[in-house]
Coordinates of C-alpha atoms in Angstrom, one line a residue:
Chain A
M1 CA -86.5 -28.2 -7.8
T2 CA -90.0 -29.8 -7.6
M3 CA -93.0 -28.3 -6.1
I4 CA -92.9 -30.5 -3.1
E5 CA -89.2 -29.6 -2.5
D6 CA -90.2 -25.9 -2.6
R7 CA -92.9 -26.6 -0.1
L8 CA -90.4 -28.4 2.2
E9 CA -88.0 -25.5 2.0
E10 CA -90.8 -23.1 2.9
A11 CA -92.0 -25.3 5.8
A12 CA -88.4 -25.5 7.0
R13 CA -88.1 -21.7 6.9
D14 CA -91.2 -21.4 9.0
V15 CA -89.7 -23.7 11.6
R16 CA -86.4 -21.9 11.7
Q17 CA -88.3 -18.6 12.2
A18 CA -90.2 -20.1 15.0
M19 CA -87.0 -21.3 16.6
A20 CA -85.5 -17.9 16.4
G21 CA -88.6 -16.6 18.3
V22 CA -87.9 -19.2 21.0
A23 CA -84.5 -17.9 21.8
A24 CA -85.6 -14.3 21.8
R25 CA -88.5 -15.0 24.1
S26 CA -86.4 -17.0 26.5
A27 CA -83.7 -14.5 26.8
G28 CA -86.2 -11.7 27.3
Q29 CA -87.8 -13.5 30.2
V30 CA -84.6 -14.0 32.0
K31 CA -83.6 -10.4 31.5
A32 CA -86.8 -9.0 32.7
R33 CA -86.8 -11.1 35.8
R34 CA -83.2 -10.2 36.6
Q35 CA -84.2 -6.6 36.5
R36 CA -87.0 -7.1 38.9
Q37 CA -85.6 -9.5 41.5
N38 CA -81.8 -9.8 40.8
V39 CA -80.5 -13.3 41.2
V40 CA -82.8 -14.3 43.9
A41 CA -85.5 -14.6 41.3
A42 CA -87.1 -17.7 39.9
L43 CA -85.4 -17.4 36.6
T44 CA -86.6 -19.1 33.4
V45 CA -84.3 -22.0 33.0
T46 CA -83.5 -24.8 30.8
V47 CA -83.9 -28.1 32.5
V48 CA -82.3 -31.1 31.0
V49 CA -83.1 -34.5 32.3
A50 CA -80.1 -36.7 32.7
A51 CA -80.1 -40.5 32.5
G52 CA -77.0 -40.8 34.7
F53 CA -74.9 -39.0 37.1
L54 CA -72.5 -36.2 36.6
A55 CA -69.8 -35.2 39.0
V56 CA -70.8 -32.1 41.1
E57 CA -67.7 -30.1 40.6
R58 CA -67.5 -30.7 36.9
A59 CA -70.7 -28.8 36.4
I60 CA -70.0 -25.9 38.6
N61 CA -66.2 -25.5 38.8
A62 CA -66.1 -23.3 35.8
G63 CA -68.5 -20.8 37.3
S64 CA -67.4 -17.4 38.5
M65 CA -65.4 -17.9 41.7
A66 CA -64.5 -14.3 41.9
D67 CA -67.7 -13.1 43.5
P68 CA -67.8 -14.5 47.0
V69 CA -70.8 -13.5 49.2
P70 CA -71.0 -13.0 52.9
P71 CA -71.3 -15.9 55.3
P72 CA -74.7 -17.4 55.8
V73 CA -77.1 -16.4 58.5
A74 CA -77.1 -18.8 61.4
A75 CA -80.3 -20.9 61.4
A76 CA -81.9 -23.3 63.9
P77 CA -80.2 -26.6 64.4
A78 CA -81.6 -29.5 62.4
D79 CA -83.8 -32.0 64.0
D80 CA -85.4 -34.6 61.8
T81 CA -88.2 -35.2 64.2
T82 CA -89.1 -31.5 64.6
P83 CA -91.3 -30.0 61.9
N84 CA -90.2 -26.8 60.1
T85 CA -86.7 -27.0 61.3
V86 CA -83.8 -26.0 59.1
E87 CA -80.1 -26.5 59.5
V88 CA -77.8 -24.5 57.3
T89 CA -74.2 -25.4 57.7
P90 CA -72.0 -22.4 57.0
A91 CA -70.6 -22.6 53.5
P92 CA -66.9 -22.0 53.1
E93 CA -67.3 -20.3 49.7
K94 CA -70.2 -19.4 47.5
T95 CA -70.4 -18.1 44.0
E96 CA -72.8 -16.1 41.9
V97 CA -73.5 -19.3 40.0
A98 CA -74.3 -21.1 43.1
R99 CA -76.7 -18.3 44.2
Y100 CA -78.4 -18.4 40.8
W101 CA -78.9 -22.2 40.9
A102 CA -80.2 -22.2 44.4
A103 CA -82.9 -19.8 43.2
V104 CA -83.6 -22.2 40.3
L105 CA -83.9 -25.0 42.7
A106 CA -86.3 -23.1 44.9
N107 CA -88.4 -22.4 41.9
W108 CA -88.4 -26.0 40.8
V109 CA -89.2 -27.4 44.2
D110 CA -91.9 -24.9 44.6
A111 CA -93.4 -25.7 41.2
V112 CA -93.4 -29.4 41.9
G113 CA -95.0 -28.9 45.2
R114 CA -97.8 -26.8 43.8
M115 CA -98.6 -29.0 40.8
N116 CA -100.0 -31.9 42.7
T117 CA -103.7 -31.3 42.8
F118 CA -105.2 -34.7 42.7
G119 CA -106.5 -35.5 39.3
P120 CA -106.5 -38.2 36.6
Y121 CA -102.8 -38.1 36.1
E122 CA -102.0 -38.5 39.8
R123 CA -104.6 -41.3 39.9
E124 CA -102.8 -43.0 37.1
L125 CA -99.6 -42.7 39.1
G126 CA -101.2 -44.6 42.0
A127 CA -101.6 -41.6 44.3
S128 CA -104.8 -41.1 46.4
P129 CA -106.6 -38.0 47.2
A130 CA -105.3 -38.2 50.7
D131 CA -101.8 -37.5 49.4
F132 CA -102.8 -34.0 48.7
S133 CA -104.1 -31.1 50.8
E134 CA -107.2 -29.1 50.1
T135 CA -105.1 -26.5 48.4
G136 CA -103.4 -29.0 46.2
D137 CA -100.1 -29.4 48.0
A138 CA -98.7 -32.8 48.3
R139 CA -98.9 -33.4 52.0
T140 CA -97.4 -36.8 52.4
A141 CA -94.3 -38.5 51.2
E142 CA -96.6 -40.5 48.9
G143 CA -97.9 -37.3 47.3
A144 CA -94.5 -35.8 47.0
L145 CA -93.2 -39.0 45.5
A146 CA -96.1 -39.2 43.0
A147 CA -95.1 -35.8 41.6
T148 CA -91.6 -36.9 41.0
V149 CA -92.6 -40.3 39.7
I150 CA -94.4 -38.5 36.9
S151 CA -90.9 -38.5 35.3
A152 CA -90.8 -41.5 33.1
D153 CA -87.1 -42.0 34.0
A154 CA -88.2 -42.1 37.6
A155 CA -90.8 -44.7 37.0
L156 CA -88.3 -46.8 35.1
T157 CA -85.8 -46.5 37.9
V158 CA -88.3 -47.4 40.6
T159 CA -89.6 -50.3 38.6
A160 CA -86.1 -51.5 37.7
E161 CA -85.1 -51.3 41.3
F162 CA -88.0 -53.4 42.3
H163 CA -87.1 -55.9 39.8
K164 CA -83.7 -56.2 41.3
R165 CA -85.1 -56.7 44.7
A166 CA -88.0 -59.0 43.9
E167 CA -87.4 -62.3 45.6
D168 CA -89.7 -64.2 43.4
Q169 CA -87.8 -65.2 40.3
D170 CA -90.9 -65.5 38.2
G171 CA -92.1 -62.1 39.3
R172 CA -88.8 -60.6 38.5
A173 CA -88.6 -62.1 35.1
A174 CA -92.1 -60.9 34.4
M175 CA -91.3 -57.4 35.4
E176 CA -88.1 -57.4 33.5
A177 CA -90.1 -58.4 30.4
E178 CA -92.4 -55.5 31.2
V179 CA -89.5 -53.1 31.3
S180 CA -88.3 -54.5 28.0
E181 CA -91.6 -53.7 26.5
L182 CA -91.5 -50.2 27.9
M183 CA -88.2 -49.6 26.4
A184 CA -89.6 -50.9 23.1
D185 CA -91.9 -47.9 22.9
D186 CA -95.0 -48.9 24.7
A187 CA -96.1 -45.6 26.2
T188 CA -99.5 -46.8 27.5
R189 CA -98.0 -49.6 29.5
H190 CA -95.4 -47.3 30.6
V191 CA -97.9 -45.1 32.4
D192 CA -99.4 -48.2 34.0
T193 CA -96.1 -49.2 35.3
I194 CA -95.5 -45.8 36.8
G195 CA -98.5 -46.5 39.1
H196 CA -97.3 -50.0 39.7
G197 CA -93.9 -48.9 40.7
H198 CA -95.3 -46.2 42.9
N199 CA -97.5 -48.5 44.8
L200 CA -94.5 -50.8 45.5
D201 CA -92.3 -48.0 46.8
S202 CA -92.9 -49.0 50.4
E203 CA -91.3 -52.3 49.7
L204 CA -88.1 -50.6 48.7
T205 CA -85.7 -50.3 51.6
G206 CA -82.7 -48.8 50.0
E207 CA -82.0 -45.6 48.1
V208 CA -83.5 -45.3 44.7
E209 CA -82.6 -42.6 42.3
L210 CA -85.8 -41.3 40.9
A211 CA -84.6 -38.6 38.6
E212 CA -81.7 -36.5 37.7
Y213 CA -81.8 -33.0 36.3
F214 CA -79.0 -31.1 34.7
L215 CA -79.8 -27.4 34.9
T216 CA -78.1 -25.2 32.5
E217 CA -78.3 -21.7 31.2
P218 CA -75.8 -20.8 28.5
D219 CA -74.6 -17.6 30.1
R220 CA -75.1 -18.6 33.7
G221 CA -73.5 -21.9 34.3
S222 CA -74.8 -25.3 35.3
A223 CA -75.7 -27.4 38.2
L224 CA -76.9 -30.9 38.9
M225 CA -79.9 -32.0 40.9
T226 CA -80.8 -35.5 41.9
V227 CA -84.1 -36.8 43.4
V228 CA -83.9 -40.0 45.4
F229 CA -86.3 -42.0 47.4
S230 CA -84.4 -43.2 50.4
R231 CA -85.7 -45.1 53.4
G232 CA -89.2 -43.8 53.0
R233 CA -88.2 -40.3 52.3
L234 CA -87.9 -38.1 49.2
E235 CA -84.7 -36.2 49.0
V236 CA -83.6 -33.6 46.5
K237 CA -79.9 -32.9 46.3
V238 CA -78.3 -30.0 44.4
D239 CA -74.7 -29.4 43.9
A240 CA -72.8 -26.3 44.8
T241 CA -75.6 -24.3 46.2
D242 CA -76.2 -22.6 49.5
P243 CA -79.8 -21.6 49.9
S244 CA -79.0 -19.6 53.1
Q245 CA -77.5 -16.8 51.0
L246 CA -80.6 -16.1 49.1
L247 CA -83.5 -17.5 51.1
T248 CA -84.6 -16.8 54.6
Q249 CA -85.4 -19.6 56.8
D250 CA -89.1 -18.8 56.5
Q251 CA -88.8 -19.0 52.7
I252 CA -87.1 -22.3 52.9
V253 CA -89.8 -23.6 55.2
G254 CA -92.4 -22.3 52.8
I255 CA -90.8 -24.1 49.9
A256 CA -90.4 -27.3 51.8
T257 CA -94.0 -27.1 53.0
G258 CA -95.1 -26.4 49.5
M259 CA -93.5 -29.6 48.4
T260 CA -94.4 -31.9 51.2
G261 CA -97.3 -30.4 53.0
T262 CA -95.8 -31.8 56.1
A263 CA -92.5 -31.3 57.9
H264 CA -89.1 -31.5 56.5
S265 CA -85.4 -30.8 57.0
L266 CA -83.2 -29.0 54.6
I267 CA -79.5 -29.3 55.0
W268 CA -76.7 -27.7 53.1
D269 CA -73.4 -29.5 53.8
P270 CA -69.8 -28.7 53.2
D271 CA -69.8 -31.0 50.2
H272 CA -71.9 -28.5 48.3
S273 CA -75.0 -30.5 48.4
L274 CA -78.4 -29.5 49.5
T275 CA -80.6 -32.3 50.9
F276 CA -84.2 -31.8 51.2
T277 CA -86.0 -34.4 53.2
V278 CA -89.6 -35.2 53.5
W279 CA -90.3 -35.7 57.2
E280 CA -92.9 -38.2 58.2
P281 CA -94.7 -37.5 61.4
P282 CA -95.2 -40.4 63.9
E283 CA -98.4 -42.2 63.3
P284 CA -101.1 -42.5 65.9
T285 CA -101.1 -45.7 68.0
D286 CA -104.2 -47.8 68.0
D287 CA -105.5 -46.4 71.3
Q288 CA -105.3 -42.8 70.0
W289 CA -107.9 -43.2 67.3
V290 CA -111.3 -41.8 68.0
P291 CA -114.2 -43.1 65.9
L292 CA -116.5 -40.4 64.6
D293 CA -118.8 -42.9 63.0
D294 CA -118.6 -46.3 61.4
D295 CA -116.1 -45.5 58.8
V296 CA -114.2 -42.3 59.9
S297 CA -111.8 -42.0 62.8
I298 CA -109.5 -39.2 63.8
A299 CA -106.6 -38.9 66.2
W300 CA -104.3 -36.3 67.7
V301 CA -100.6 -37.0 68.1
D302 CA -98.5 -34.9 70.4
E303 CA -95.4 -33.7 68.6
G304 CA -93.6 -31.9 71.4
G305 CA -96.4 -29.7 72.5
N306 CA -98.3 -29.4 69.3
D307 CA -101.0 -31.9 68.4
R308 CA -101.3 -33.0 64.8
L309 CA -104.6 -34.2 63.5
W310 CA -104.9 -37.5 61.7
V311 CA -107.7 -39.1 59.9
R312 CA -108.4 -42.5 58.6
T313 CA -111.4 -44.1 56.9
D314 CA -112.6 -47.5 55.7
I315 CA -110.7 -46.9 52.5
Q316 CA -108.0 -44.4 53.4
E317 CA -104.8 -45.1 55.2
P318 CA -104.0 -42.9 58.2
T319 CA -103.3 -39.4 56.9
P320 CA -101.7 -36.6 58.8
A321 CA -102.8 -33.0 58.7
V322 CA -100.5 -30.6 56.8
S323 CA -99.4 -29.1 60.1
S324 CA -100.4 -28.9 63.8
D325 CA -102.2 -25.7 63.0
T326 CA -104.6 -27.4 60.5
R327 CA -108.2 -27.0 61.6
S328 CA -109.9 -29.0 58.9
M329 CA -109.3 -32.1 56.9
N330 CA -111.0 -34.1 54.3
A331 CA -111.0 -37.8 53.4
Y332 CA -112.7 -40.3 51.1
A333 CA -114.9 -42.8 53.0
G334 CA -116.8 -45.4 51.1
D335 CA -118.3 -43.5 48.2
E336 CA -118.4 -40.3 50.1
F337 CA -116.1 -37.3 50.6
V338 CA -116.0 -36.3 54.2
V339 CA -115.0 -32.9 55.6
I340 CA -113.9 -32.7 59.2
V341 CA -113.7 -29.3 61.0
L342 CA -112.1 -28.8 64.4
G343 CA -113.7 -26.3 66.7
P344 CA -114.2 -24.0 68.2
P345 CA -115.7 -22.3 66.3
I346 CA -117.5 -24.6 64.0
P347 CA -119.2 -23.0 61.0
D348 CA -122.7 -24.1 60.1
F349 CA -121.9 -25.0 56.5
V350 CA -118.9 -25.9 54.4
T351 CA -118.6 -25.7 50.6
V352 CA -116.7 -28.0 48.4
I353 CA -115.4 -26.7 45.1
W354 CA -114.5 -29.2 42.4
D355 CA -112.2 -28.7 39.5
D356 CA -115.0 -28.9 37.0
G357 CA -116.3 -25.6 38.3
S358 CA -119.2 -27.0 40.4
S359 CA -119.6 -26.5 44.1
E360 CA -121.6 -28.1 46.8
S361 CA -122.5 -27.0 50.3
S362 CA -123.5 -29.2 53.3
Q363 CA -124.4 -28.6 56.9
L364 CA -121.9 -29.7 59.5
D365 CA -123.0 -32.3 62.0
W366 CA -121.6 -31.4 65.4
D367 CA -120.0 -33.6 67.9
T368 CA -120.3 -31.3 70.9
E369 CA -118.2 -33.6 73.1
L370 CA -115.2 -33.6 70.7
D371 CA -116.0 -30.2 69.4
I372 CA -115.8 -31.5 65.8
G373 CA -118.0 -30.9 62.8
L374 CA -118.5 -33.5 60.1
A375 CA -120.0 -33.0 56.6
R376 CA -120.5 -35.6 53.9
F377 CA -120.6 -35.2 50.1
Q378 CA -121.1 -37.7 47.3
A379 CA -117.6 -38.4 46.0
R380 CA -117.0 -37.1 42.5
D381 CA -114.7 -38.0 39.7
A382 CA -113.7 -34.4 39.6
A383 CA -110.7 -33.4 41.7
L384 CA -111.2 -31.4 44.8
V385 CA -110.1 -27.8 44.5
S386 CA -110.9 -26.4 47.9
V387 CA -113.1 -26.5 51.0
E388 CA -114.4 -23.2 52.2
G389 CA -116.3 -22.1 55.2
P390 CA -119.4 -20.0 55.0
Chain B
M1 CA -67.8 -40.2 12.2
T2 CA -64.2 -39.1 12.1
I3 CA -62.4 -37.9 15.2
K4 CA -59.9 -35.1 15.4
D5 CA -56.8 -35.9 17.3
T6 CA -56.6 -32.8 19.3
E7 CA -54.3 -34.3 22.0
H8 CA -55.8 -31.8 24.3
Q9 CA -57.6 -32.6 27.5
P10 CA -59.5 -29.5 28.5
D11 CA -59.6 -28.4 32.1
A12 CA -63.0 -27.8 33.8
A13 CA -63.4 -24.2 32.8
A14 CA -62.4 -24.8 29.2
F15 CA -64.5 -27.9 29.2
R16 CA -67.7 -26.0 30.0
E17 CA -66.9 -22.9 28.1
S18 CA -66.5 -25.1 25.0
F19 CA -69.7 -27.0 25.7
E20 CA -71.7 -23.9 26.3
A21 CA -70.5 -22.3 23.1
F22 CA -71.5 -25.4 21.2
Y23 CA -74.9 -25.5 23.0
T24 CA -75.6 -21.8 22.3
R25 CA -74.7 -22.2 18.6
E26 CA -76.7 -25.4 18.0
I27 CA -79.7 -25.5 20.4
K28 CA -82.3 -23.7 18.2
A29 CA -81.7 -25.9 15.2
V30 CA -81.8 -29.0 17.2
I31 CA -85.0 -28.0 18.9
G32 CA -86.4 -27.5 15.4
L33 CA -85.3 -30.9 14.4
A34 CA -86.9 -32.4 17.5
Y35 CA -90.0 -30.6 16.8
V36 CA -90.5 -31.6 13.2
L37 CA -89.7 -35.2 13.9
S38 CA -91.7 -35.5 17.1
G39 CA -94.6 -33.1 16.4
S40 CA -94.5 -32.2 20.0
R41 CA -94.3 -28.5 20.7
L42 CA -94.3 -29.4 24.4
G43 CA -91.6 -32.0 24.4
A44 CA -89.3 -30.7 21.6
E45 CA -87.1 -28.7 23.9
D46 CA -86.6 -31.6 26.3
L47 CA -85.9 -34.0 23.5
A48 CA -83.3 -31.6 22.1
Q49 CA -81.7 -31.1 25.5
E50 CA -81.6 -34.8 26.1
G51 CA -79.4 -34.9 23.1
F52 CA -77.2 -32.1 24.4
L53 CA -77.0 -33.7 27.8
A54 CA -75.8 -36.9 26.2
A55 CA -73.1 -34.8 24.5
Y56 CA -72.2 -33.1 27.7
R57 CA -71.7 -36.4 29.4
H58 CA -69.2 -37.4 26.8
W59 CA -68.0 -34.0 25.9
D60 CA -64.3 -34.7 26.3
R61 CA -64.8 -37.3 23.5
I62 CA -67.6 -35.6 21.4
S63 CA -65.8 -32.3 21.4
R64 CA -63.0 -33.8 19.3
Y65 CA -65.4 -34.9 16.6
D66 CA -65.2 -33.0 13.3
D67 CA -68.9 -32.1 13.8
P68 CA -70.3 -32.6 17.3
G69 CA -73.5 -31.1 16.0
A70 CA -74.0 -34.1 13.8
W71 CA -73.6 -36.4 16.7
V72 CA -76.3 -34.5 18.7
R73 CA -78.6 -34.6 15.7
R74 CA -78.2 -38.3 15.4
V75 CA -79.2 -38.7 19.1
V76 CA -82.2 -36.4 18.7
A77 CA -83.3 -37.8 15.4
N78 CA -83.4 -41.3 16.9
R79 CA -85.1 -40.2 20.1
A80 CA -87.6 -37.9 18.5
V81 CA -89.2 -40.5 16.4
S82 CA -89.9 -42.7 19.3
G83 CA -93.4 -42.3 20.8
F84 CA -92.1 -43.5 24.1
R85 CA -89.4 -40.9 24.1
R86 CA -91.8 -38.2 23.0
R87 CA -94.2 -39.0 25.8
K88 CA -91.5 -39.1 28.3
A89 CA -90.2 -35.7 27.2
E90 CA -93.6 -34.3 27.4
A91 CA -94.0 -35.6 31.0
K92 CA -90.8 -34.1 32.0
A93 CA -91.8 -30.8 30.4
L94 CA -95.0 -30.9 32.4
V95 CA -93.1 -31.5 35.6
R96 CA -90.8 -28.6 34.8
L97 CA -93.4 -26.2 33.7
R98 CA -96.1 -27.3 36.0
T99 CA -98.9 -26.5 33.6
P100 CA -99.1 -27.4 29.9
H101 CA -97.0 -24.9 28.1
H102 CA -95.8 -24.9 24.5
Y103 CA -92.2 -23.8 24.4
V104 CA -92.2 -23.9 20.6
P105 CA -94.4 -21.3 18.9
E106 CA -96.9 -22.3 16.4
I107 CA -95.9 -22.4 12.7
P108 CA -98.2 -21.6 9.8
A109 CA -100.9 -24.3 9.4
E110 CA -99.9 -25.2 5.9
S111 CA -96.3 -25.9 6.9
D112 CA -97.5 -27.7 10.0
A113 CA -99.6 -30.0 7.9
L114 CA -96.7 -30.8 5.7
W115 CA -94.5 -31.7 8.7
Q116 CA -97.3 -33.9 9.9
E117 CA -97.2 -35.8 6.6
V118 CA -93.4 -36.0 7.0
R119 CA -93.9 -37.7 10.4
R120 CA -96.1 -40.3 8.7
L121 CA -93.3 -41.4 6.5
P122 CA -91.1 -44.4 7.3
L123 CA -88.5 -43.7 9.9
R124 CA -85.4 -43.1 7.8
Q125 CA -87.3 -41.1 5.2
R126 CA -88.7 -38.7 7.7
Q127 CA -85.2 -38.3 9.3
A128 CA -83.5 -37.7 6.0
I129 CA -86.1 -35.2 4.9
A130 CA -85.9 -33.3 8.2
L131 CA -82.2 -33.1 8.1
R132 CA -82.1 -32.2 4.5
Y133 CA -84.6 -29.4 4.6
L134 CA -84.5 -28.1 8.1
D135 CA -80.7 -28.1 8.5
S136 CA -79.9 -27.8 4.8
L137 CA -77.5 -30.7 5.1
K138 CA -75.9 -32.3 2.1
T139 CA -76.3 -36.0 1.3
D140 CA -72.9 -37.0 2.8
E141 CA -73.7 -35.1 6.0
I142 CA -77.0 -36.8 6.4
A143 CA -75.4 -40.1 5.7
Q144 CA -72.9 -39.4 8.5
I145 CA -75.7 -38.7 10.9
L146 CA -77.9 -41.6 9.9
E147 CA -74.9 -43.9 9.7
C148 CA -75.7 -45.1 6.2
S149 CA -74.4 -44.7 2.7
E150 CA -75.0 -41.6 0.5
N151 CA -76.9 -43.7 -2.0
T152 CA -79.2 -44.9 0.8
V153 CA -79.9 -41.3 1.8
K154 CA -80.7 -40.4 -1.8
T155 CA -83.1 -43.2 -1.9
H156 CA -84.8 -42.2 1.3
L157 CA -85.1 -38.6 0.1
R158 CA -86.5 -39.6 -3.3
R159 CA -89.0 -42.0 -1.9
G160 CA -90.0 -39.6 0.9
T161 CA -90.6 -36.7 -1.4
E162 CA -92.5 -38.9 -3.8
R163 CA -94.8 -40.0 -1.1
L164 CA -95.3 -36.5 0.1
A165 CA -96.0 -35.3 -3.4
S166 CA -98.7 -38.0 -3.8
K167 CA -100.3 -36.9 -0.6
F168 CA -100.5 -33.3 -1.7
T169 CA -101.5 -33.8 -5.3
T170 CA -104.5 -31.8 -5.7
G171 CA -105.2 -32.3 -9.4
R172 CA -104.5 -28.7 -10.1
E173 CA -100.8 -28.7 -9.3
D174 CA -98.0 -31.0 -10.1
W175 CA -96.2 -31.4 -6.8
T176 CA -93.7 -33.8 -8.3

């Protein structure tokens, strides 16, 4: 054996040893979390991204069916137009595997919801700062969609769907050529197209499958999750899970809010699917907008007794507040970053913290008639982290 | 790739039990293969699992192969050398893990440098070397995975190791 062959053998041994460490670490994490939180924990899982669709029962039928759990707790009826309302249809049968994967889903949804602080990557994806709340949660369907579209499969699917729907034959041919290039290993252009596809999503009227995930853990079973963009809404469907058995309604609301920042519905149906829907609040009518100055307007929209604040600027589409309880919002206007605070009370100053570690404070200008404070900052390349009062 | 004629269509439980046993047995080695061929500690796991998912989707057929592991290695070996696939796997890993996270631990710098050089080799050479040394596969087994003749594999291995030796020749040691 030559010297280089010896070196290759040695290098291979190093890799094999590293892989052995991977398995040990993974199993250790799962075990530790089980001890702490039983199956209702966010377990470390293996997520496999699928290119196609697998039958629901196929993935789950082999799971333990010998451990049924009590019937679910009744929850409020679903109403697509009412924020924070959850319907849970009683499940005829549940399994340990189903409980486990429902916890996994909760963890995944929560993680996606919390990852969307606006930054360069989201900018590449075509999202705007307005799609994310001060705390980094996606607060619009656009924001939630941007997170999912990070998946390259999702981008390809969205783009391919647009191709199919493009009326202009030349445009379709051009985009088909673009997809061919993507498939030919052009990663840079691929990222560009993610943004392109994202910007075009409003033109999609049908259901578009964005991504599909096969969740598996060797000793726990498997489940399938699909993410679709349908009629302006983002939906996450999971097979054979019943979240009502392991999550309270408040927890479900929290997860959903973490993902969308707005309202939602979450329905478990007898077909063993969980549908998570981004709810889009009704937009203000033209006569509801109140101009604060030349380039910033706000509006309140009654949602059955609760008013939700909206803001729009010269460069930003109408954007709803995270909830009707939201007392402050921010928006980009021209080359400025504007913070709006509802009173009373109105603080004297607000501080903006950017992700590069810097912070800035500015005095709030009062509008005593509207009881609103307004502060302006020079817009920065750095992503916003938070807005804090004095 | 030869196919066993098992004449047995497994039910759902047997289907998954069979797949999970296969997965458990092979996953570490396949992640290692994905890692050395892609160089991505972040995306190696997802690349490997894409291969297993592909097997899962066709498991009723793949499970009858003499060596389903060879089939998965072929899928992963092809996907891992694609920059597009690697970036995609990394993006998915980021989505899953929320923050950058390296699932695969570091390996010693000297070995890492050698694998980097392997990744600079022509496609078939790097695949052949990874399969030969990482999985300790014989020439005929590599030929089966890469769908080429044994002589072709021998050529890829010889040229690949010669190139590596020339890269690492220091003047003090004879790497060849």
